[in-house]
Amino acid sequence: METRRKKYDLTFKLTVVKFAEQNLGEAAARHFSVDPKRVRECRKNKAELQRLSEEDDKRARLRGGGRKKASEELEVSVCEWIHSMRAKHLRVSRKMIRAKAKEVYATVSDGRDEESFTASAGWLDKFLRRNDFSVRRRTTVAQKDAKHFTEKLVNFVTYTTRIIKAKKIQPKNIIAMDETAVWFDMVGSTTVDARGARSVPLKTTGHEKSHLTVVLAAKADGTKLKPYIVFKGGIKERVVGKLSFAPRLLAWDSYRCHISAATKAELKRGYNITTAVIPGGCTKYIQAPDVVWNQPFKASLHESYDNWMAGDVDKEYTAGGNMRAQARRLLVSRVLQAWEKLDTERLKNSFKVCGLTVASDGSEDHLIHCFKEREPCASGRELLVQARQAELAEAGEGEVEESDMEEEFANELVIEDRGDDDSDE
């Protein structure tokens, strides 16, 4: 088996050169246990070594040293292909890159023997490192690019701002609501275990697919409404009270039951409430529960589940010794505790972050998270500025008819693709 050459930094090489100048080259080779040829090369390149050492003393090679790339054309072509695939939000795997590299290498003009290039796993590792790529875990799944939703997001923000201003709705009467699933078994995907363990099992009660539905609702002043919990076959009741003398705004997603004729008819029966329906596909950008609430709420539930699994309290077993699922009373208690732990200031801030309570003059538009720099819909910030300016111009010219506003109040926000965004169930 061939012995791999050792790697020495510039500081070590200059130390060898200094010793060799004071003694002999052979003596330096013996003293530092290096090849005499390496000593001669270091003495020959002393000036360059000293210059590069001033820039980075941890550097190991001279410029141009080391193994050469298989092909410069190959590097450029494969990098461009990866960028083009990711620009379309398409998956790129290690196997796909190796196959593409072999295909491209057959066409390059600066390659060596085609049969000698195998696009090995080692080549791939170095290619990824050289070009600043890494294997990433997906953060979201989407059918359409974020820019497709930018205009809809801007329309939603301007619509809610206009409704709140026109009807003089107070923060205590602005409500955000959403349904989310809570699983009976909330098993994490990771655990601490011994290095090299071939099997890493995690115990459950066998109810990973069983869940309940929790309806979370809060007001822009930080008030939490009682969570509404629905088990399979449960009887549904009201989450938002009916009687209200003050006008209210309810922001929720385009889940089918929210925009059904029955729901709209019910809301006209004394609720004094206007709904702002978040367009399909936009909830992850501008729905307060999705953007801010759900993560800490679910994290708290996971923590309580892990503690329950690790302990011996409140557990029941079958005759065969298998653990039963959590009792409903435990699940309800944990949901209430997780909701109670959610910080009130965080709730209030979520309405700003999602554009529901930002100032109508645009002075707080920078707080809207999805329009911030480097966010997928960052271009929406400029579109929002233009939309606000257009509204001011219309208001100054008196172009907005009262009948148009009433029709907008009655019809809520126009949704073009309602089927894109169902509930978490």
PDB file of N, CA, C and O in Angstrom, residues 67 94 97-99 101-102 116-128:
ATOM      1  N   ARG A  67      -2.296  18.811  -6.992  1.00  0.00           N
ATOM      2  CA  ARG A  67      -2.845  18.105  -8.142  1.00  0.00           C
ATOM      3  C   ARG A  67      -3.757  19.032  -8.939  1.00  0.00           C
ATOM      4  O   ARG A  67      -4.551  19.785  -8.382  1.00  0.00           O
ATOM      5  N   ARG A  94     -25.821  13.998  -5.281  1.00  0.00           N
ATOM      6  CA  ARG A  94     -24.430  13.662  -5.570  1.00  0.00           C
ATOM      7  C   ARG A  94     -24.344  12.742  -6.781  1.00  0.00           C
ATOM      8  O   ARG A  94     -23.462  12.907  -7.650  1.00  0.00           O
ATOM      9  N   ILE A  97     -24.715  14.701  -9.980  1.00  0.00           N
ATOM     10  CA  ILE A  97     -23.522  15.485 -10.318  1.00  0.00           C
ATOM     11  C   ILE A  97     -22.461  14.598 -10.959  1.00  0.00           C
ATOM     12  O   ILE A  97     -21.839  14.980 -11.966  1.00  0.00           O
ATOM     13  N   ARG A  98     -22.253  13.414 -10.422  1.00  0.00           N
ATOM     14  CA  ARG A  98     -21.248  12.510 -10.994  1.00  0.00           C
ATOM     15  C   ARG A  98     -21.630  12.090 -12.400  1.00  0.00           C
ATOM     16  O   ARG A  98     -20.780  12.033 -13.301  1.00  0.00           O
ATOM     17  N   ALA A  99     -22.920  11.822 -12.622  1.00  0.00           N
ATOM     18  CA  ALA A  99     -23.371  11.445 -13.967  1.00  0.00           C
ATOM     19  C   ALA A  99     -23.211  12.608 -14.934  1.00  0.00           C
ATOM     20  O   ALA A  99     -22.777  12.428 -16.087  1.00  0.00           O
ATOM     21  N   ALA A 101     -21.040  15.066 -14.673  1.00  0.00           N
ATOM     22  CA  ALA A 101     -19.615  15.298 -14.886  1.00  0.00           C
ATOM     23  C   ALA A 101     -19.061  14.362 -15.964  1.00  0.00           C
ATOM     24  O   ALA A 101     -18.272  14.778 -16.826  1.00  0.00           O
ATOM     25  N   LYS A 102     -19.447  13.101 -15.930  1.00  0.00           N
ATOM     26  CA  LYS A 102     -18.998  12.150 -16.957  1.00  0.00           C
ATOM     27  C   LYS A 102     -19.493  12.567 -18.332  1.00  0.00           C
ATOM     28  O   LYS A 102     -18.769  12.482 -19.330  1.00  0.00           O
ATOM     29  N   SER A 116      -9.853   7.717 -18.079  1.00  0.00           N
ATOM     30  CA  SER A 116      -9.195   7.894 -16.781  1.00  0.00           C
ATOM     31  C   SER A 116     -10.050   8.697 -15.810  1.00  0.00           C
ATOM     32  O   SER A 116      -9.817   8.682 -14.606  1.00  0.00           O
ATOM     33  N   PHE A 117     -11.039   9.419 -16.326  1.00  0.00           N
ATOM     34  CA  PHE A 117     -11.905  10.224 -15.451  1.00  0.00           C
ATOM     35  C   PHE A 117     -13.162   9.431 -15.117  1.00  0.00           C
ATOM     36  O   PHE A 117     -13.977   9.132 -15.990  1.00  0.00           O
ATOM     37  N   THR A 118     -13.336   9.099 -13.851  1.00  0.00           N
ATOM     38  CA  THR A 118     -14.481   8.285 -13.429  1.00  0.00           C
ATOM     39  C   THR A 118     -15.479   9.056 -12.578  1.00  0.00           C
ATOM     40  O   THR A 118     -16.490   8.502 -12.159  1.00  0.00           O
ATOM     41  N   ALA A 119     -15.188  10.337 -12.309  1.00  0.00           N
ATOM     42  CA  ALA A 119     -16.059  11.141 -11.438  1.00  0.00           C
ATOM     43  C   ALA A 119     -16.288  10.395 -10.126  1.00  0.00           C
ATOM     44  O   ALA A 119     -17.420  10.183  -9.683  1.00  0.00           O
ATOM     45  N   SER A 120     -15.210  10.013  -9.495  1.00  0.00           N
ATOM     46  CA  SER A 120     -15.278   9.215  -8.273  1.00  0.00           C
ATOM     47  C   SER A 120     -15.870  10.024  -7.123  1.00  0.00           C
ATOM     48  O   SER A 120     -16.023  11.246  -7.202  1.00  0.00           O
ATOM     49  N   ALA A 121     -16.169   9.321  -6.043  1.00  0.00           N
ATOM     50  CA  ALA A 121     -16.699   9.984  -4.854  1.00  0.00           C
ATOM     51  C   ALA A 121     -15.679  10.966  -4.288  1.00  0.00           C
ATOM     52  O   ALA A 121     -16.029  12.039  -3.791  1.00  0.00           O
ATOM     53  N   GLY A 122     -14.391  10.602  -4.386  1.00  0.00           N
ATOM     54  CA  GLY A 122     -13.347  11.498  -3.922  1.00  0.00           C
ATOM     55  C   GLY A 122     -13.294  12.768  -4.749  1.00  0.00           C
ATOM     56  O   GLY A 122     -13.133  13.876  -4.215  1.00  0.00           O
ATOM     57  N   TRP A 123     -13.387  12.610  -6.098  1.00  0.00           N
ATOM     58  CA  TRP A 123     -13.413  13.800  -6.957  1.00  0.00           C
ATOM     59  C   TRP A 123     -14.601  14.686  -6.598  1.00  0.00           C
ATOM     60  O   TRP A 123     -14.475  15.914  -6.526  1.00  0.00           O
ATOM     61  N   LEU A 124     -15.758  14.080  -6.354  1.00  0.00           N
ATOM     62  CA  LEU A 124     -16.957  14.848  -6.038  1.00  0.00           C
ATOM     63  C   LEU A 124     -16.787  15.634  -4.748  1.00  0.00           C
ATOM     64  O   LEU A 124     -17.162  16.818  -4.670  1.00  0.00           O
ATOM     65  N   ASP A 125     -16.213  15.003  -3.725  1.00  0.00           N
ATOM     66  CA  ASP A 125     -15.996  15.701  -2.453  1.00  0.00           C
ATOM     67  C   ASP A 125     -15.134  16.944  -2.649  1.00  0.00           C
ATOM     68  O   ASP A 125     -15.435  18.021  -2.119  1.00  0.00           O
ATOM     69  N   LYS A 126     -14.068  16.790  -3.423  1.00  0.00           N
ATOM     70  CA  LYS A 126     -13.157  17.923  -3.654  1.00  0.00           C
ATOM     71  C   LYS A 126     -13.826  18.978  -4.521  1.00  0.00           C
ATOM     72  O   LYS A 126     -13.641  20.183  -4.320  1.00  0.00           O
ATOM     73  N   PHE A 127     -14.613  18.550  -5.503  1.00  0.00           N
ATOM     74  CA  PHE A 127     -15.327  19.492  -6.370  1.00  0.00           C
ATOM     75  C   PHE A 127     -16.298  20.348  -5.553  1.00  0.00           C
ATOM     76  O   PHE A 127     -16.357  21.576  -5.714  1.00  0.00           O
ATOM     77  N   LEU A 128     -17.048  19.717  -4.670  1.00  0.00           N
ATOM     78  CA  LEU A 128     -18.009  20.447  -3.839  1.00  0.00           C
ATOM     79  C   LEU A 128     -17.293  21.439  -2.933  1.00  0.00           C
ATOM     80  O   LEU A 128     -17.734  22.583  -2.766  1.00  0.00           O
TER      81      LEU A 128
END
